[in-house]
mmCIF file of C-alpha atoms in Angstrom:
data_model
loop_
_atom_site.group_PDB
_atom_site.id
_atom_site.type_symbol
_atom_site.label_atom_id
_atom_site.label_comp_id
_atom_site.label_asym_id
_atom_site.label_seq_id
_atom_site.Cartn_x
_atom_site.Cartn_y
_atom_site.Cartn_z
ATOM 1 C CA MET A 143 136.899 89.479 153.800
ATOM 2 C CA PRO A 144 138.324 88.551 150.418
ATOM 3 C CA GLY A 145 136.043 86.039 148.732
ATOM 4 C CA PRO A 146 136.620 83.404 146.086
ATOM 5 C CA ASP A 147 137.817 84.407 142.669
ATOM 6 C CA ASP A 148 135.131 86.353 140.815
ATOM 7 C CA HIS A 149 135.060 85.224 137.200
ATOM 8 C CA THR A 150 133.473 88.478 136.046
ATOM 9 C CA GLY A 151 136.332 90.432 137.599
ATOM 10 C CA ALA A 152 138.834 88.247 135.748
ATOM 11 C CA ARG A 153 137.000 88.863 132.457
ATOM 12 C CA ILE A 154 136.970 92.621 133.098
ATOM 13 C CA LYS A 155 140.731 92.503 133.561
ATOM 14 C CA GLU A 156 141.159 90.485 130.364
ATOM 15 C CA GLN A 157 138.960 92.801 128.280
ATOM 16 C CA ARG A 158 140.649 95.895 129.720
ATOM 17 C CA LYS A 159 144.032 94.550 128.671
ATOM 18 C CA LEU A 160 142.712 93.724 125.198
ATOM 19 C CA ALA A 161 141.627 97.369 124.962
ATOM 20 C CA ARG A 162 145.179 98.352 126.002
ATOM 21 C CA LEU A 163 143.974 100.315 129.002
ATOM 22 C CA THR A 164 145.474 100.521 132.457
ATOM 23 C CA GLN A 165 143.189 100.258 135.469
ATOM 24 C CA ARG A 166 143.412 104.012 135.993
ATOM 25 C CA GLN A 167 142.572 104.722 132.354
ATOM 26 C CA LEU A 168 139.486 102.512 132.513
ATOM 27 C CA ALA A 169 138.464 103.958 135.886
ATOM 28 C CA GLU A 170 138.512 107.444 134.346
ATOM 29 C CA ARG A 171 135.783 106.287 131.936
ATOM 30 C CA LEU A 172 133.581 104.894 134.719
ATOM 31 C CA PRO A 173 131.294 106.495 137.310
ATOM 32 C CA TYR A 174 133.178 104.344 139.844
ATOM 33 C CA SER A 175 136.495 104.652 141.643
ATOM 34 C CA TYR A 176 139.848 103.195 140.663
ATOM 35 C CA SER A 177 139.869 101.434 144.049
ATOM 36 C CA LEU A 178 136.614 99.596 143.314
ATOM 37 C CA LEU A 179 137.801 98.541 139.848
ATOM 38 C CA ASN A 180 141.021 97.198 141.366
ATOM 39 C CA GLN A 181 139.112 95.233 144.020
ATOM 40 C CA VAL A 182 136.681 93.770 141.472
ATOM 41 C CA GLU A 183 139.452 92.656 139.125
ATOM 42 C CA CYS A 184 141.355 90.869 141.886
ATOM 43 C CA GLY A 185 138.196 89.271 143.304
ATOM 44 C CA ALA A 186 138.149 91.178 146.593
ATOM 45 C CA LYS A 187 134.680 92.540 145.765
ATOM 46 C CA PRO A 188 131.913 91.162 143.546
ATOM 47 C CA ALA A 189 130.993 93.013 140.355
ATOM 48 C CA ASN A 190 127.404 94.205 140.692
ATOM 49 C CA LEU A 191 125.033 94.595 137.770
ATOM 50 C CA ASP A 192 125.349 98.327 137.163
ATOM 51 C CA PHE A 193 129.143 98.181 137.527
ATOM 52 C CA VAL A 194 129.361 95.465 134.857
ATOM 53 C CA ALA A 195 127.056 97.455 132.569
ATOM 54 C CA ALA A 196 129.198 100.573 133.017
ATOM 55 C CA VAL A 197 132.411 98.664 132.190
ATOM 56 C CA ALA A 198 130.823 97.081 129.109
ATOM 57 C CA GLN A 199 129.711 100.498 127.890
ATOM 58 C CA ALA A 200 133.148 102.032 128.521
ATOM 59 C CA LEU A 201 134.876 99.211 126.620
ATOM 60 C CA ARG A 202 132.172 99.166 123.890
ATOM 61 C CA ILE A 203 131.553 95.442 124.290
ATOM 62 C CA ASP A 204 128.514 93.311 125.131
ATOM 63 C CA VAL A 205 127.824 92.590 128.781
ATOM 64 C CA THR A 206 128.023 88.873 128.000
ATOM 65 C CA ALA A 207 131.696 89.326 127.121
ATOM 66 C CA LEU A 208 132.147 90.051 130.837
ATOM 67 C CA THR A 209 129.613 87.652 132.311
ATOM 68 C CA GLY A 210 129.937 84.804 129.816
ATOM 69 C CA GLN A 211 127.103 82.284 130.002
ATOM 70 C CA PRO A 212 126.899 82.953 133.720
ATOM 71 C CA TYR A 213 125.135 79.811 134.901
ATOM 72 C CA VAL A 214 126.442 77.073 132.628
ATOM 73 C CA THR A 215 127.528 74.670 135.396
ATOM 74 C CA GLU A 216 124.303 75.081 137.367
ATOM 75 C CA LEU A 217 122.208 74.741 134.193
ATOM 76 C CA GLN A 218 123.970 71.487 133.377
ATOM 77 C CA GLN A 219 123.399 70.229 136.911
ATOM 78 C CA ASP A 220 119.711 71.091 136.634
ATOM 79 C CA ARG A 221 119.557 69.525 133.138
ATOM 80 C CA LEU A 222 118.220 72.777 131.699
ATOM 81 C CA THR A 223 120.843 73.192 128.965
ATOM 82 C CA GLU A 224 119.333 70.261 127.067
ATOM 83 C CA LEU A 225 116.045 72.187 126.857
ATOM 84 C CA VAL A 226 117.579 75.251 125.186
ATOM 85 C CA ARG A 227 118.551 73.794 121.801
ATOM 86 C CA PRO A 228 114.981 72.653 120.923
ATOM 87 C CA ILE A 229 113.775 76.201 121.649
ATOM 88 C CA ARG A 230 116.457 77.624 119.357
ATOM 89 C CA GLU A 231 115.433 75.210 116.598
ATOM 90 C CA ALA A 232 111.717 76.014 117.006
ATOM 91 C CA LEU A 233 112.449 79.729 116.639
ATOM 92 C CA ASP A 234 114.020 78.991 113.259
ATOM 93 C CA LEU A 235 110.809 77.540 111.789
ATOM 94 C CA TYR A 236 109.105 80.911 111.448
ATOM 95 C CA ASP A 237 109.435 81.409 107.649
ATOM 96 C CA LEU A 238 109.215 77.786 106.468
ATOM 97 C CA GLY A 239 105.455 77.711 106.071
ATOM 98 C CA PRO A 240 103.219 74.863 107.284
ATOM 99 C CA ASP A 241 104.693 71.480 108.109
ATOM 100 C CA ASP A 242 102.517 68.687 106.707
ATOM 101 C CA ALA A 243 103.916 66.304 109.313
ATOM 102 C CA ILE A 244 102.179 68.314 112.054
ATOM 103 C CA PRO A 245 98.448 67.604 112.139
ATOM 104 C CA GLY A 246 97.917 70.222 114.797
ATOM 105 C CA ARG A 247 95.376 70.715 117.554
ATOM 106 C CA PRO A 248 92.285 72.914 117.157
ATOM 107 C CA ALA A 249 93.006 76.635 117.264
ATOM 108 C CA LYS A 250 91.254 77.065 120.598
ATOM 109 C CA GLN A 251 93.516 74.459 122.219
ATOM 110 C CA LEU A 252 96.671 76.004 120.751
ATOM 111 C CA ILE A 253 95.724 79.472 121.979
ATOM 112 C CA ALA A 254 95.056 78.008 125.429
ATOM 113 C CA ALA A 255 98.461 76.255 125.324
ATOM 114 C CA ALA A 256 100.189 79.574 124.581
ATOM 115 C CA GLU A 257 98.377 81.176 127.520
ATOM 116 C CA ASP A 258 99.342 78.301 129.800
ATOM 117 C CA LEU A 259 103.023 78.761 128.910
ATOM 118 C CA CYS A 260 102.822 82.421 129.938
ATOM 119 C CA ALA A 261 101.197 81.365 133.203
ATOM 120 C CA GLN A 262 103.927 78.799 133.882
ATOM 121 C CA VAL A 263 106.686 81.384 133.404
ATOM 122 C CA ARG A 264 104.912 83.815 135.780
ATOM 123 C CA ALA A 265 104.647 80.930 138.252
ATOM 124 C CA THR A 266 108.430 80.396 137.710
ATOM 125 C CA ARG A 267 107.989 76.844 136.441
ATOM 126 C CA LEU A 268 110.760 77.384 133.914
ATOM 127 C CA ARG A 269 111.669 73.746 133.348
ATOM 128 C CA SER A 270 108.103 72.736 132.546
ATOM 129 C CA ALA A 271 107.547 75.715 130.238
ATOM 130 C CA ALA A 272 110.873 75.168 128.438
ATOM 131 C CA ARG A 273 110.053 71.502 127.842
ATOM 132 C CA LEU A 274 106.616 72.215 126.341
ATOM 133 C CA LEU A 275 107.484 75.380 124.406
ATOM 134 C CA PRO A 276 109.162 74.000 121.212
ATOM 135 C CA ALA A 277 106.223 71.765 120.296
ATOM 136 C CA VAL A 278 103.717 74.577 120.865
ATOM 137 C CA ILE A 279 105.768 76.951 118.694
ATOM 138 C CA ALA A 280 105.938 74.334 115.915
ATOM 139 C CA GLU A 281 102.197 73.643 116.046
ATOM 140 C CA LEU A 282 101.274 77.322 116.142
ATOM 141 C CA THR A 283 103.657 78.145 113.291
ATOM 142 C CA THR A 284 101.996 75.549 111.063
ATOM 143 C CA ALA A 285 98.465 76.523 112.146
ATOM 144 C CA ALA A 286 99.073 80.236 111.618
ATOM 145 C CA TRP A 287 100.488 79.677 108.120
ATOM 146 C CA ARG A 288 97.572 77.424 107.207
ATOM 147 C CA THR A 289 94.736 79.707 108.346
ATOM 148 C CA ARG A 290 96.385 83.171 108.498
ATOM 149 C CA SER A 291 94.227 83.723 111.596
ATOM 150 C CA THR A 292 94.851 86.908 113.606
ATOM 151 C CA GLU A 293 94.255 84.991 116.835
ATOM 152 C CA LEU A 294 96.843 82.359 115.906
ATOM 153 C CA TRP A 295 99.452 84.933 114.868
ATOM 154 C CA ARG A 296 98.834 86.641 118.211
ATOM 155 C CA ALA A 297 99.249 83.347 120.085
ATOM 156 C CA LEU A 298 102.447 82.626 118.148
ATOM 157 C CA ALA A 299 103.793 86.056 119.129
ATOM 158 C CA SER A 300 102.993 85.148 122.728
ATOM 159 C CA THR A 301 105.026 81.935 122.528
ATOM 160 C CA TYR A 302 107.973 83.875 121.103
ATOM 161 C CA ARG A 303 107.708 86.186 124.079
ATOM 162 C CA THR A 304 107.742 83.152 126.373
ATOM 163 C CA ALA A 305 110.883 81.941 124.593
ATOM 164 C CA HIS A 306 112.455 85.341 125.279
ATOM 165 C CA ASP A 307 111.493 85.230 128.960
ATOM 166 C CA ILE A 308 112.926 81.745 129.473
ATOM 167 C CA ALA A 309 116.126 82.538 127.558
ATOM 168 C CA VAL A 310 116.800 85.718 129.529
ATOM 169 C CA LYS A 311 116.039 84.120 132.893
ATOM 170 C CA LEU A 312 118.577 81.390 132.086
ATOM 171 C CA GLY A 313 121.214 83.853 130.848
ATOM 172 C CA TYR A 314 120.911 83.144 127.093
ATOM 173 C CA TYR A 315 120.631 86.785 126.046
ATOM 174 C CA ASP A 316 121.468 86.127 122.387
ATOM 175 C CA LEU A 317 118.584 83.667 122.150
ATOM 176 C CA GLY A 318 116.341 86.211 123.850
ATOM 177 C CA SER A 319 117.124 88.731 121.109
ATOM 178 C CA VAL A 320 116.228 86.196 118.406
ATOM 179 C CA ALA A 321 112.929 85.497 120.143
ATOM 180 C CA LEU A 322 112.096 89.219 120.206
ATOM 181 C CA ASP A 323 112.737 89.473 116.473
ATOM 182 C CA ARG A 324 110.320 86.594 115.928
ATOM 183 C CA MET A 325 107.797 88.281 118.213
ATOM 184 C CA CYS A 326 107.944 91.405 116.038
ATOM 185 C CA TRP A 327 107.424 89.282 112.916
ATOM 186 C CA ALA A 328 104.304 87.590 114.343
ATOM 187 C CA ALA A 329 102.877 90.770 115.931
ATOM 188 C CA HIS A 330 103.083 92.464 112.527
ATOM 189 C CA ARG A 331 101.041 89.657 110.966
ATOM 190 C CA ALA A 332 98.540 89.885 113.810
ATOM 191 C CA SER A 333 98.289 93.671 113.293
ATOM 192 C CA ASP A 334 98.403 94.002 117.067
ATOM 193 C CA PRO A 335 99.873 97.345 118.245
ATOM 194 C CA CYS A 336 99.845 96.302 121.909
ATOM 195 C CA LEU A 337 102.002 93.240 121.228
ATOM 196 C CA ALA A 338 104.344 95.337 119.088
ATOM 197 C CA ALA A 339 104.635 97.887 121.908
ATOM 198 C CA ILE A 340 105.368 95.149 124.460
ATOM 199 C CA ARG A 341 108.150 93.939 122.193
ATOM 200 C CA GLN A 342 109.698 97.440 122.261
ATOM 201 C CA TYR A 343 109.430 97.436 126.051
ATOM 202 C CA MET A 344 111.298 94.141 126.234
ATOM 203 C CA ARG A 345 113.948 95.360 123.791
ATOM 204 C CA ALA A 346 114.429 98.386 126.037
ATOM 205 C CA LEU A 347 115.109 96.138 129.018
ATOM 206 C CA ALA A 348 117.788 94.342 126.991
ATOM 207 C CA TYR A 349 119.600 97.663 126.541
ATOM 208 C CA PHE A 350 119.055 98.356 130.239
ATOM 209 C CA ARG A 351 121.104 95.228 130.982
ATOM 210 C CA GLU A 352 123.772 96.449 128.541
ATOM 211 C CA GLY A 353 124.003 99.902 130.134
ATOM 212 C CA GLU A 354 122.798 101.663 126.954
ATOM 213 C CA TYR A 355 120.157 103.755 128.709
ATOM 214 C CA ALA A 356 119.581 106.321 125.962
ATOM 215 C CA ILE A 357 118.707 103.592 123.452
ATOM 216 C CA GLY A 358 116.453 101.942 126.018
ATOM 217 C CA GLN A 359 114.592 105.204 126.535
ATOM 218 C CA ARG A 360 114.173 105.666 122.777
ATOM 219 C CA LEU A 361 112.710 102.170 122.473
ATOM 220 C CA VAL A 362 110.193 102.907 125.220
ATOM 221 C CA ALA A 363 109.231 106.101 123.398
ATOM 222 C CA ALA A 364 108.767 104.074 120.218
ATOM 223 C CA GLY A 365 106.501 101.719 122.153
ATOM 224 C CA HIS A 366 104.380 104.666 123.278
ATOM 225 C CA GLY A 367 104.115 105.762 119.656
ATOM 226 C CA ILE A 368 102.876 102.330 118.592
ATOM 227 C CA VAL A 369 100.301 101.831 121.317
ATOM 228 C CA GLY A 370 99.225 105.471 121.167
ATOM 229 C CA ALA A 371 97.784 104.787 117.739
ATOM 230 C CA ALA A 372 95.442 102.190 119.246
ATOM 231 C CA GLU A 373 92.071 102.958 120.737
ATOM 232 C CA GLN A 374 92.515 103.721 124.453
ATOM 233 C CA THR A 375 91.096 100.461 125.680
ATOM 234 C CA ARG A 376 91.937 99.030 129.096
ATOM 235 C CA GLU A 377 94.483 96.824 127.317
ATOM 236 C CA ALA A 378 96.189 99.827 125.702
ATOM 237 C CA VAL A 379 96.232 101.767 128.992
ATOM 238 C CA ALA A 380 97.832 98.811 130.804
ATOM 239 C CA VAL A 381 100.528 98.472 128.127
ATOM 240 C CA THR A 382 101.141 102.229 128.267
ATOM 241 C CA GLY A 383 101.535 102.000 132.032
ATOM 242 C CA GLN A 384 103.993 99.121 131.739
ATOM 243 C CA LEU A 385 106.063 101.127 129.274
ATOM 244 C CA HIS A 386 106.283 103.891 131.869
ATOM 245 C CA LEU A 387 107.420 101.360 134.481
ATOM 246 C CA GLY A 388 110.143 100.083 132.172
ATOM 247 C CA ALA A 389 111.263 103.652 131.530
ATOM 248 C CA SER A 390 111.381 104.324 135.277
ATOM 249 C CA VAL A 391 113.966 101.625 136.018
ATOM 250 C CA ILE A 392 116.040 102.622 132.990
ATOM 251 C CA ALA A 393 116.043 106.242 134.183
ATOM 252 C CA ALA A 394 116.924 105.052 137.684
ATOM 253 C CA ARG A 395 120.006 103.208 136.423
ATOM 254 C CA ALA A 396 120.939 106.424 134.580
ATOM 255 C CA ASP A 397 120.465 108.301 137.896
ATOM 256 C CA GLN A 398 117.726 110.581 136.520
ATOM 257 C CA GLN A 399 115.507 111.128 139.548
ATOM 258 C CA ASN A 400 113.147 113.619 137.902
ATOM 259 C CA VAL A 401 112.570 111.297 134.948
ATOM 260 C CA VAL A 402 111.894 108.412 137.323
ATOM 261 C CA ASP A 403 109.322 110.461 139.210
ATOM 262 C CA THR A 404 107.584 111.468 135.969
ATOM 263 C CA HIS A 405 107.268 107.906 134.688
ATOM 264 C CA ILE A 406 106.115 106.532 138.054
ATOM 265 C CA ALA A 407 103.447 109.246 138.220
ATOM 266 C CA GLU A 408 102.240 108.397 134.702
ATOM 267 C CA ALA A 409 102.182 104.672 135.503
ATOM 268 C CA LYS A 410 100.211 105.393 138.675
ATOM 269 C CA ARG A 411 97.697 107.385 136.626
ATOM 270 C CA CYS A 412 97.303 104.458 134.222
ATOM 271 C CA ALA A 413 96.883 102.026 137.117
ATOM 272 C CA SER A 414 94.133 104.192 138.591
ATOM 273 C CA ARG A 415 92.238 103.661 135.326
ATOM 274 C CA THR A 416 92.857 99.941 134.942
ATOM 275 C CA GLY A 417 92.962 98.686 138.510
ATOM 276 C CA ASP A 418 94.587 95.288 138.821
ATOM 277 C CA ALA A 419 95.212 94.407 135.171
ATOM 278 C CA SER A 420 97.581 91.505 135.785
ATOM 279 C CA GLU A 421 95.659 89.347 133.325
ATOM 280 C CA ILE A 422 96.456 91.664 130.396
ATOM 281 C CA HIS A 423 99.360 90.167 128.428
ATOM 282 C CA TRP A 424 100.706 88.704 131.691
ATOM 283 C CA LEU A 425 102.336 92.049 132.506
ATOM 284 C CA SER A 426 101.240 92.010 136.170
ATOM 285 C CA PHE A 427 100.311 95.660 135.662
ATOM 286 C CA GLY A 428 98.359 97.458 138.358
ATOM 287 C CA PRO A 429 98.833 99.541 141.523
ATOM 288 C CA THR A 430 100.975 96.887 143.224
ATOM 289 C CA ASN A 431 103.346 96.624 140.273
ATOM 290 C CA VAL A 432 103.710 100.412 140.233
ATOM 291 C CA ALA A 433 104.747 100.284 143.907
ATOM 292 C CA LEU A 434 107.188 97.442 143.196
ATOM 293 C CA HIS A 435 108.815 99.363 140.329
ATOM 294 C CA LYS A 436 109.094 102.491 142.459
ATOM 295 C CA MET A 437 110.983 100.404 145.015
ATOM 296 C CA SER A 438 113.153 98.856 142.280
ATOM 297 C CA ALA A 439 114.001 102.342 141.013
ATOM 298 C CA ALA A 440 115.167 103.309 144.511
ATOM 299 C CA VAL A 441 117.368 100.197 144.597
ATOM 300 C CA GLU A 442 118.877 101.059 141.197
ATOM 301 C CA MET A 443 119.678 104.575 142.434
ATOM 302 C CA ARG A 444 121.302 103.036 145.553
ATOM 303 C CA GLN A 445 118.691 104.633 147.819
ATOM 304 C CA TYR A 446 118.589 101.507 149.941
ATOM 305 C CA ASP A 447 117.069 102.994 153.106
ATOM 306 C CA GLU A 448 114.293 104.510 150.995
ATOM 307 C CA ALA A 449 113.758 101.171 149.238
ATOM 308 C CA LEU A 450 113.375 99.391 152.585
ATOM 309 C CA ALA A 451 110.935 102.042 153.818
ATOM 310 C CA GLN A 452 108.849 101.453 150.701
ATOM 311 C CA ALA A 453 109.091 97.677 151.103
ATOM 312 C CA ARG A 454 107.574 97.886 154.565
ATOM 313 C CA ASN A 455 104.532 99.640 153.101
ATOM 314 C CA ILE A 456 103.944 97.226 150.214
ATOM 315 C CA ALA A 457 101.276 94.599 150.853
ATOM 316 C CA LEU A 458 101.637 91.840 148.275
ATOM 317 C CA PRO A 459 98.230 90.465 147.259
ATOM 318 C CA PRO A 460 97.806 86.672 147.149
ATOM 319 C CA THR A 461 97.131 86.911 143.408
ATOM 320 C CA LEU A 462 100.505 88.519 142.629
ATOM 321 C CA ALA A 463 102.557 86.477 140.162
ATOM 322 C CA THR A 464 105.206 84.331 141.837
ATOM 323 C CA SER A 465 107.875 85.873 139.595
ATOM 324 C CA ARG A 466 107.026 89.382 140.850
ATOM 325 C CA ARG A 467 106.883 88.196 144.483
ATOM 326 C CA ALA A 468 110.364 86.671 144.183
ATOM 327 C CA HIS A 469 111.701 89.813 142.500
ATOM 328 C CA PHE A 470 110.434 91.889 145.436
ATOM 329 C CA LEU A 471 112.233 89.619 147.911
ATOM 330 C CA ILE A 472 115.462 89.855 145.905
ATOM 331 C CA ASP A 473 115.261 93.670 145.782
ATOM 332 C CA ARG A 474 114.614 93.732 149.522
ATOM 333 C CA ALA A 475 117.560 91.432 150.179
ATOM 334 C CA ARG A 476 119.907 93.644 148.181
ATOM 335 C CA SER A 477 118.767 96.731 150.108
ATOM 336 C CA GLU A 478 119.157 94.928 153.432
ATOM 337 C CA MET A 479 122.670 93.795 152.524
ATOM 338 C CA GLU A 480 123.731 97.269 151.393
ATOM 339 C CA THR A 481 122.494 98.803 154.664
ATOM 340 C CA GLY A 482 124.326 96.277 156.842
ATOM 341 C CA ARG A 483 121.287 94.156 157.700
ATOM 342 C CA THR A 484 123.038 90.959 156.669
ATOM 343 C CA GLU A 485 120.892 88.522 158.662
ATOM 344 C CA ALA A 486 117.719 90.031 157.254
ATOM 345 C CA ALA A 487 119.205 89.949 153.741
ATOM 346 C CA LEU A 488 120.005 86.264 154.062
ATOM 347 C CA GLY A 489 116.472 85.635 155.308
ATOM 348 C CA SER A 490 114.986 87.458 152.313
ATOM 349 C CA ILE A 491 117.115 85.485 149.859
ATOM 350 C CA VAL A 492 116.124 82.218 151.520
ATOM 351 C CA ASP A 493 112.472 83.307 151.245
ATOM 352 C CA ALA A 494 113.017 84.077 147.543
ATOM 353 C CA ARG A 495 114.492 80.616 147.048
ATOM 354 C CA HIS A 496 111.498 78.992 148.728
ATOM 355 C CA THR A 497 109.123 81.129 146.666
ATOM 356 C CA ALA A 498 110.739 80.613 143.257
ATOM 357 C CA PRO A 499 113.799 78.342 143.352
ATOM 358 C CA GLU A 500 114.558 78.269 139.614
ATOM 359 C CA GLN A 501 114.157 82.016 139.157
ATOM 360 C CA THR A 502 116.206 82.852 142.260
ATOM 361 C CA ARG A 503 119.084 80.522 141.371
ATOM 362 C CA TYR A 504 119.546 82.221 138.008
ATOM 363 C CA HIS A 505 118.611 85.792 138.964
ATOM 364 C CA PRO A 506 121.600 88.175 138.670
ATOM 365 C CA GLY A 507 120.413 90.278 141.620
ATOM 366 C CA ALA A 508 120.084 87.248 143.890
ATOM 367 C CA ARG A 509 123.510 85.957 142.923
ATOM 368 C CA GLU A 510 125.026 89.404 143.412
ATOM 369 C CA THR A 511 123.510 89.620 146.896
ATOM 370 C CA ILE A 512 124.700 86.164 147.931
ATOM 371 C CA LYS A 513 128.215 86.974 146.706
ATOM 372 C CA GLY A 514 128.094 90.284 148.584
ATOM 373 C CA LEU A 515 127.045 88.535 151.790
ATOM 374 C CA VAL A 516 129.906 86.041 151.441
ATOM 375 C CA HIS A 517 132.401 88.860 150.904
ATOM 376 C CA ALA A 518 131.038 90.809 153.889
ATOM 377 C CA SER A 519 130.966 87.851 156.284
ATOM 378 C CA ARG A 520 133.836 87.174 158.638
ATOM 379 C CA ARG A 521 132.497 83.692 159.264
ATOM 380 C CA THR A 522 130.119 82.191 156.737
ATOM 381 C CA PRO A 523 126.978 80.851 158.473
ATOM 382 C CA ASP A 524 125.833 77.386 157.407
ATOM 383 C CA THR A 525 122.743 78.775 155.681
ATOM 384 C CA LEU A 526 124.802 81.280 153.671
ATOM 385 C CA GLY A 527 127.322 78.565 152.825
ATOM 386 C CA HIS A 528 124.534 76.398 151.479
ATOM 387 C CA MET A 529 123.126 79.278 149.436
ATOM 388 C CA ALA A 530 126.570 80.097 148.025
ATOM 389 C CA ALA A 531 127.110 76.465 147.041
ATOM 390 C CA TRP A 532 123.616 76.383 145.535
ATOM 391 C CA ILE A 533 124.425 79.190 143.064
ATOM 392 C CA GLY A 534 127.814 77.655 142.278
ATOM 393 C CA LEU A 535 129.990 80.115 144.208
#
C-alpha cells in the first residue's frame, strides 16, 4: 500500500532535477529499474540504503544530500542534539596545546575513562557517552600535550574514535569525518600502527555508506599495509581480521561474491588464531563476529533466505557487545521482511528496540525495515504503528 511521503524520495527527485536529468536518464545510470526510481520518488516505496548510495554515486553528490540530517526531530525529542555541539568544540582543541585551566586527573584515571567511553558505546548507552565525552577529550588533550606520553596519545585517539562512533550513529557524518582526522593525528603521535589501521577501516566504512566501494577497498588495503608492518601480535592479527570483515561487506554491496568469500575466509583464519578477541580495541573481533559479518554480507547481496539460514545457526554468546547483538537482530528483521515473514520481522525489530533502544531508533537498517513493513501492510498492526511513530514516520 502507498505509505506516507518519503523525504529521501523527495530529495532524490529534487537533486535529479538539479542535475537536469529525467527519471529515465537517471535510471539508466543505476543498477535499479526505472519503475523503482519512480515509486521511490513519489513515496510509494521507501528508499533503501544501497539504492540511496547508488543514486548519490550516479549524481556525484554526498549521501547526506539525499538523507539530510535524517533524525533531527527525534534527536531533538530525545534531547541529544544539545550534546553534539560540545563534542564538536572538543574536537577543535587538538592543536591548542595544554589548557592551564584544566588541572587534569592522573593518567591512569584518564586512560580508564577513555576505555569506559568505548564500553558505553558498545553497550549502546549513547546519551551517557556523549555527555561525558567532551570533558574527557579536553582533559586528555591537555595531559597528552603536557607529558607527550604514548599511552595518553593512544587514549586520546580512542576518544576521537568514540566521537566518530557517536556522530555516525546519530547521523552526523560530517562530524564523524572530523573525528577520524583527529584520530589519525593522535595515532601518529602514539606511533601506534594498529590504531592507524583501525582508522583506515573506519574511513572505508564511510565510503561504503557513500557507495564508493573502490575507494573503500583501497582504504582497507592501506590498513593492511599499516598493520602488516607491525609485529604479528594477537592485537595485530585481530585488527587484520577486522579489516577483512570490513572489506567483506564492502565487496558484498559491490556484488563481488568471490571477493566476499576470500575476505571471510581470511577473517576466519585470523579468528582461529585469536579466539574471542572482543577486548582488543573494542572491535568485537572473533569467530562470532566473523559469522555475523558473513550474514551481513548475504543481506547486502540480497541473499535473504541464505542470511536467515545463517542466522538460525548463529549462537550469540552472553558476552557479545549489545551493539553487535542489536545489529544482528536488525539484519535478521530485514531478511525476514524481504522474504515475506512480516510478523517475524516486526518481532525482530521489537527485540532490537528492547536490546538497544537508542541504537535501533537511529539505525538506518532498522528504519528502512520499519518503513518497508508499513508500506507492505494492508492494515498497520498496533505494534507496527507504535514502532513507526517511534522513529518519526
